[in-house]
CSV table of C-alpha atoms in Angstrom, one decimal:
chain,number,residue,atom,x,y,z
A,106,UNK,CA,-17.4,0.5,20.2
A,107,UNK,CA,-15.7,-2.8,21.7
A,108,UNK,CA,-13.5,-3.2,24.8
A,109,UNK,CA,-12.5,-5.8,26.7
A,110,UNK,CA,-11.8,-5.6,29.4
A,111,UNK,CA,-8.8,-2.9,31.0
A,112,UNK,CA,-5.7,-3.0,29.1
A,113,UNK,CA,-7.5,-3.7,25.8
A,114,UNK,CA,-7.0,-2.2,22.3
A,115,UNK,CA,-10.5,-0.2,22.5
A,116,UNK,CA,-12.4,0.2,18.5
A,117,UNK,CA,-14.8,1.8,17.4
A,118,UNK,CA,-17.2,1.6,13.8
A,119,UNK,CA,-16.7,4.8,12.1
A,120,UNK,CA,-17.8,3.4,8.3
A,121,UNK,CA,-20.1,2.2,6.7
A,122,UNK,CA,-23.8,2.7,7.9
A,123,UNK,CA,-25.8,0.1,7.4
A,124,UNK,CA,-27.8,1.9,4.8
A,125,UNK,CA,-24.2,1.8,3.1
A,126,UNK,CA,-24.0,-1.6,3.5
A,127,UNK,CA,-28.2,-2.2,1.9
A,128,UNK,CA,-26.4,-0.6,-1.3
A,129,UNK,CA,-24.2,-2.6,-1.6
A,130,UNK,CA,-26.9,-5.9,-1.4
A,131,UNK,CA,-28.1,-4.4,-4.0
A,132,UNK,CA,-25.4,-5.0,-6.4
A,133,UNK,CA,-23.3,-7.5,-4.8
A,134,UNK,CA,-23.2,-9.9,-8.1
A,135,UNK,CA,-22.0,-7.2,-9.7
A,136,UNK,CA,-19.5,-6.0,-8.1
A,137,UNK,CA,-17.8,-9.2,-8.0
A,138,UNK,CA,-17.7,-8.5,-11.8
A,139,UNK,CA,-16.1,-6.2,-11.8
A,140,UNK,CA,-13.4,-7.5,-9.8
A,141,UNK,CA,-12.3,-9.6,-12.5
A,142,UNK,CA,-12.0,-7.3,-15.2
A,143,UNK,CA,-10.2,-4.6,-12.9
A,144,UNK,CA,-7.4,-3.7,-15.0
A,145,UNK,CA,-3.2,-4.9,-15.2
A,146,UNK,CA,-1.4,-2.3,-12.4
A,147,UNK,CA,0.8,-0.4,-14.5
A,148,UNK,CA,3.8,1.2,-13.3
A,149,UNK,CA,2.8,5.3,-13.3
A,150,UNK,CA,3.1,7.7,-16.6
A,151,UNK,CA,6.0,9.6,-15.6
A,152,UNK,CA,6.2,13.0,-14.2
A,153,UNK,CA,7.0,16.5,-16.1
A,154,UNK,CA,11.2,17.0,-15.1
A,155,UNK,CA,10.0,21.5,-13.8
A,156,UNK,CA,10.5,22.2,-10.7
A,157,UNK,CA,7.2,20.8,-8.7
A,158,UNK,CA,6.0,24.3,-5.7
A,159,UNK,CA,2.3,23.9,-6.0
A,160,UNK,CA,-0.3,26.6,-5.1
A,161,UNK,CA,-1.3,23.9,-2.0
A,162,UNK,CA,-4.3,26.9,-1.3
A,163,UNK,CA,-5.6,27.0,-4.0
A,164,UNK,CA,-5.1,23.2,-4.3
A,165,UNK,CA,-7.2,22.8,-2.0
A,166,UNK,CA,-10.0,24.9,-2.9
A,167,UNK,CA,-10.6,23.5,-5.5
A,168,UNK,CA,-14.1,22.2,-6.2
A,169,UNK,CA,-14.1,18.0,-6.6
A,170,UNK,CA,-16.6,15.7,-7.5
A,171,UNK,CA,-17.2,13.1,-4.2
A,172,UNK,CA,-16.9,9.1,-3.9
A,173,UNK,CA,-19.9,7.9,-5.1
A,174,UNK,CA,-18.9,4.2,-5.7
A,175,UNK,CA,-21.2,1.5,-3.5
A,176,UNK,CA,-17.7,-0.6,-2.7
A,177,UNK,CA,-16.4,2.1,-1.4
A,178,UNK,CA,-18.9,3.5,0.5
A,179,UNK,CA,-19.5,-0.6,1.9
A,180,UNK,CA,-15.4,-0.3,3.3
A,181,UNK,CA,-15.0,-0.8,6.7
A,182,UNK,CA,-13.2,1.9,8.3
A,183,UNK,CA,-11.6,1.5,12.4
A,184,UNK,CA,-11.1,4.0,14.8
A,185,UNK,CA,-8.6,2.3,16.9
A,186,UNK,CA,-7.6,3.3,20.5
A,187,UNK,CA,-4.8,1.5,22.5
A,188,UNK,CA,-2.5,3.4,25.4
A,189,UNK,CA,-2.7,6.5,24.7
A,190,UNK,CA,-2.4,6.2,20.9
A,191,UNK,CA,-4.6,6.5,18.2
A,192,UNK,CA,-5.3,5.6,14.9
A,193,UNK,CA,-8.0,6.3,12.3
A,194,UNK,CA,-7.9,2.9,9.7
A,195,UNK,CA,-9.9,5.4,6.6
A,196,UNK,CA,-10.2,2.4,4.4
A,197,UNK,CA,-12.1,3.7,1.1
A,198,UNK,CA,-15.2,4.6,2.9
A,199,UNK,CA,-16.4,8.7,1.9
A,200,UNK,CA,-15.9,11.6,3.7
A,201,UNK,CA,-19.2,12.4,4.9
A,202,UNK,CA,-19.9,9.1,6.4
A,203,UNK,CA,-16.2,9.9,8.3
A,204,UNK,CA,-17.3,13.6,9.4
A,205,UNK,CA,-20.9,12.1,11.0
A,206,UNK,CA,-19.5,8.9,12.6
A,207,UNK,CA,-16.2,11.5,14.3
A,208,UNK,CA,-18.9,14.5,15.0
A,209,UNK,CA,-21.1,12.0,17.1
A,210,UNK,CA,-18.5,9.8,18.7
A,211,UNK,CA,-16.8,13.0,19.9
A,212,UNK,CA,-20.6,14.7,21.3
A,213,UNK,CA,-20.5,11.0,23.1
A,214,UNK,CA,-17.8,11.6,24.7
A,215,UNK,CA,-17.9,15.5,25.0
A,216,UNK,CA,-13.9,15.9,23.6
A,217,UNK,CA,-13.7,19.2,21.3
A,218,UNK,CA,-13.3,19.0,17.7
A,219,UNK,CA,-11.2,18.9,15.5
A,220,UNK,CA,-9.9,15.2,16.8
A,221,UNK,CA,-6.3,14.7,17.5
A,222,UNK,CA,-5.2,11.9,16.5
A,223,UNK,CA,-1.3,9.9,16.6
A,224,UNK,CA,-2.2,8.7,12.8
A,225,UNK,CA,-5.1,9.3,10.0
A,226,UNK,CA,-4.5,6.3,7.1
A,227,UNK,CA,-6.0,8.6,5.0
A,228,UNK,CA,-9.0,7.0,2.7
A,229,UNK,CA,-8.5,5.5,-0.8
A,230,UNK,CA,-5.2,6.4,-1.1
A,231,UNK,CA,-5.3,9.7,-0.7
A,232,UNK,CA,-8.2,9.9,-3.5
A,233,UNK,CA,-9.3,13.8,-3.2
A,234,UNK,CA,-13.1,12.1,-4.3
A,235,UNK,CA,-12.5,11.2,-0.7
A,236,UNK,CA,-10.2,14.1,1.6
A,237,UNK,CA,-12.2,16.8,1.9
A,238,UNK,CA,-12.4,20.1,3.5
A,239,UNK,CA,-14.9,18.7,5.8
A,240,UNK,CA,-13.4,16.1,6.7
A,241,UNK,CA,-10.6,17.8,8.8
A,242,UNK,CA,-13.2,19.9,11.0
A,243,UNK,CA,-13.6,16.7,12.5
A,244,UNK,CA,-9.7,15.2,13.0
A,245,UNK,CA,-6.6,16.1,12.6
A,246,UNK,CA,-3.7,13.5,13.2
A,247,UNK,CA,0.5,14.1,13.7
A,248,UNK,CA,0.8,11.4,10.8
A,249,UNK,CA,-0.8,11.3,7.9
A,250,UNK,CA,-0.4,7.7,5.8
A,251,UNK,CA,-0.6,7.0,2.5
A,252,UNK,CA,-0.7,3.8,0.9
A,253,UNK,CA,-0.1,3.6,-3.3
A,254,UNK,CA,2.3,3.0,-5.6
A,255,UNK,CA,0.2,5.5,-7.8
A,256,UNK,CA,-1.2,2.3,-10.0
A,257,UNK,CA,-3.6,2.5,-11.9
A,258,UNK,CA,-5.9,6.2,-10.6
A,259,UNK,CA,-2.7,7.4,-9.9
A,260,UNK,CA,-2.8,8.3,-6.5
A,261,UNK,CA,-2.4,9.7,-4.7
A,262,UNK,CA,-4.0,13.5,-5.9
A,263,UNK,CA,-2.7,16.3,-5.8
A,264,UNK,CA,-5.8,18.5,-3.9
A,265,UNK,CA,-6.1,15.4,-1.2
A,266,UNK,CA,-2.7,16.2,-0.3
A,267,UNK,CA,-2.5,20.0,-0.7
A,268,UNK,CA,-6.2,20.2,2.0
A,269,UNK,CA,-3.8,17.7,4.2
A,270,UNK,CA,-0.5,19.6,4.5
A,271,UNK,CA,-3.2,22.2,4.9
A,272,UNK,CA,-5.8,21.2,7.2
A,273,UNK,CA,-4.4,18.2,8.5
A,274,UNK,CA,-3.2,19.3,12.0
A,275,UNK,CA,0.7,21.3,12.7
A,276,UNK,CA,4.1,20.1,12.4
A,277,UNK,CA,2.5,16.7,10.8
A,278,UNK,CA,4.5,13.6,9.3
A,279,UNK,CA,3.6,12.8,5.5
A,280,UNK,CA,3.7,8.9,5.7
A,281,UNK,CA,4.3,7.3,2.3
A,282,UNK,CA,4.6,3.3,1.7
A,283,UNK,CA,5.0,3.4,-2.1
A,284,UNK,CA,8.6,6.3,-3.6
A,285,UNK,CA,7.4,6.9,-6.7
A,286,UNK,CA,7.9,9.4,-8.2
A,287,UNK,CA,4.1,11.1,-7.5
A,288,UNK,CA,5.2,10.7,-3.7
A,289,UNK,CA,8.6,11.2,-3.9
A,290,UNK,CA,7.3,15.6,-4.7
A,291,UNK,CA,5.6,16.6,-1.8
A,292,UNK,CA,9.5,15.7,0.5
A,293,UNK,CA,10.8,19.0,-1.6
A,294,UNK,CA,13.4,21.0,1.1
A,295,UNK,CA,11.6,24.5,0.3
A,296,UNK,CA,7.9,22.8,0.5
A,297,UNK,CA,8.4,21.5,3.7
A,298,UNK,CA,10.1,24.2,5.1
A,299,UNK,CA,7.3,26.5,3.4
A,300,UNK,CA,4.8,24.5,4.9
A,301,UNK,CA,6.8,23.6,8.2
A,302,UNK,CA,5.7,19.5,7.4
A,303,UNK,CA,7.7,16.2,7.0
A,304,UNK,CA,8.1,13.3,4.9
A,305,UNK,CA,8.9,9.7,5.3
A,306,UNK,CA,9.3,7.4,2.1
A,307,UNK,CA,10.8,3.2,2.4
A,308,UNK,CA,14.6,2.9,2.5
A,309,UNK,CA,17.1,2.4,-0.5
A,310,UNK,CA,15.3,-1.6,-2.1
A,311,UNK,CA,13.1,-1.5,0.6
A,312,UNK,CA,9.7,-2.2,0.4
A,313,UNK,CA,7.4,-0.6,2.9
A,314,UNK,CA,7.3,1.3,5.8
A,315,UNK,CA,7.6,1.4,10.0
A,316,UNK,CA,4.8,3.8,12.0
A,317,UNK,CA,6.0,3.7,15.5
A,318,UNK,CA,4.1,4.9,18.4
A,319,UNK,CA,4.6,6.0,21.4
A,320,UNK,CA,2.4,4.8,24.1
A,321,UNK,CA,1.5,4.0,27.7
A,322,UNK,CA,2.2,1.5,29.7
């Protein structure tokens, strides 16, 4: 943890572990070469026009593979706390790594789980491989942020959003930085009323969203 004096932000490093950094070191040149072969970003494929009313419990309970990408495992994930506000910036961190770090931090601070935060930027753009039930046993938030336009990999995964809605805390708000068709499906009024959450999207002709958190003096 880092806090440079009274009134300064408090930063707690949650990922990566030394083991994950060592693994990245062994494949560093190979990972750099992959960047040159990344496909061009393309608009997501159109989604079916059928009414969107998924079974969130069934989605959340699906068995999904865990992220094993070495580069993702080296992601720097931070808990930022400042003037009473708290934000978890998860980058592409692995769910087990985050969960383990959060449990250790809670034990050290004598704080019960799940930790209650103001905002949680979901790991790996809302990938089902990084957003797990185990993770939400350790942390919940009033605001969950999804940063992606769905290009290339089609994130966020429905399974990850279902887990977030059902396990991420009551009366939460989902924030999407892009108003893609995939993202806006979650803004269906009947779905929000059924599960008690709300959504926020960029204003028309604007890029991104601004989430303002209340702080103490």
